[in-house]
Amino acid sequence: MSGAAALATAALILHVLSAVIWVGGMFFALLVLRPASGPLDPAARLALWERVFGWFFPWVFAAIVLLLASGYAMVFGVFGGFRGAGLHVHIMQATGIVMMLAFLHLYFAPWRRFRAALAREDRAGAARQLDQIRWIVTLNLVLGLVTVAVGSSGRYWG
């Protein structure tokens, strides 16, 4: 395998695995954990979400770094820049950047407010922030699924 092929293969593997971790985590949180945690006592439910996000968000940051690094490695190492990349790559980059910005907002605004509300035992305030987080994660899940569909099918568009 040539150096360029090895780079492309490694970058693609890292890219796909990072997307699976991030998008799959959001899918699990919204469609499995959220309904399953509904019957819990509010204090226990809020504490659970604090622990879940405390473990998940570092993985999201790692996924973002790897998605950017591997994506741009493929753009410049395989396609020779954006001019050589297909429309699907441009769409994937655009939706991915929107997702990253939404996550950064989630992390530095409602997540911080959520943790601060829990620290002062303001369950109603924490619940409001958790609802904001849910809406952002819902947006990102939809964008993530679209991005995965575009990225996996775009090379066959013609």
Short mmCIF file of C-alpha atoms in Angstrom, two decimals, residues 83-141:
data_model
loop_
_atom_site.label_atom_id
_atom_site.label_comp_id
_atom_site.label_asym_id
_atom_site.label_seq_id
_atom_site.Cartn_x
_atom_site.Cartn_y
_atom_site.Cartn_z
CA ARG A 83 -11.65 21.90 -5.74
CA GLY A 84 -11.15 18.15 -6.21
CA ALA A 85 -13.73 17.16 -3.59
CA GLY A 86 -17.29 16.31 -4.54
CA LEU A 87 -20.39 18.19 -3.48
CA HIS A 88 -20.98 15.62 -0.73
CA VAL A 89 -17.68 16.57 0.92
CA HIS A 90 -18.68 20.24 0.96
CA ILE A 91 -22.10 19.39 2.44
CA MET A 92 -20.47 17.10 5.00
CA GLN A 93 -18.07 19.86 6.02
CA ALA A 94 -20.87 22.43 6.33
CA THR A 95 -23.16 20.23 8.41
CA GLY A 96 -20.24 19.01 10.50
CA ILE A 97 -19.14 22.56 11.33
CA VAL A 98 -22.71 23.50 12.31
CA MET A 99 -22.78 20.42 14.56
CA MET A 100 -19.46 21.36 16.15
CA LEU A 101 -20.59 24.93 16.79
CA ALA A 102 -23.87 23.70 18.28
CA PHE A 103 -21.95 21.32 20.55
CA LEU A 104 -19.57 24.06 21.67
CA HIS A 105 -22.56 26.24 22.53
CA LEU A 106 -24.16 23.32 24.39
CA TYR A 107 -20.96 22.67 26.35
CA PHE A 108 -20.10 26.25 27.26
CA ALA A 109 -23.64 27.54 27.92
CA PRO A 110 -26.46 25.14 28.95
CA TRP A 111 -24.10 22.40 30.22
CA ARG A 112 -22.27 24.85 32.48
CA ARG A 113 -25.56 26.34 33.67
CA PHE A 114 -26.91 22.80 34.26
CA ARG A 115 -23.95 21.89 36.45
CA ALA A 116 -24.11 25.20 38.32
CA ALA A 117 -27.84 24.71 38.99
CA LEU A 118 -27.20 21.21 40.31
CA ALA A 119 -24.39 22.48 42.54
CA ARG A 120 -26.77 24.96 44.18
CA GLU A 121 -29.52 22.30 44.29
CA ASP A 122 -31.77 24.23 41.89
CA ARG A 123 -33.49 21.25 40.30
CA ALA A 124 -35.96 23.36 38.32
CA GLY A 125 -33.11 25.40 36.83
CA ALA A 126 -31.15 22.25 36.07
CA ALA A 127 -34.20 20.72 34.38
CA ARG A 128 -34.61 23.83 32.17
CA GLN A 129 -30.98 23.57 31.09
CA LEU A 130 -31.35 19.84 30.47
CA ASP A 131 -34.28 20.61 28.20
CA GLN A 132 -32.11 23.08 26.25
CA ILE A 133 -29.41 20.42 25.98
CA ARG A 134 -32.01 17.96 24.68
CA TRP A 135 -33.06 20.35 21.91
CA ILE A 136 -29.47 20.94 20.83
CA VAL A 137 -28.72 17.22 20.89
CA THR A 138 -31.88 16.60 18.83
CA LEU A 139 -30.73 19.15 16.25
CA ASN A 140 -27.27 17.62 16.19
CA LEU A 141 -28.63 14.09 15.88
#
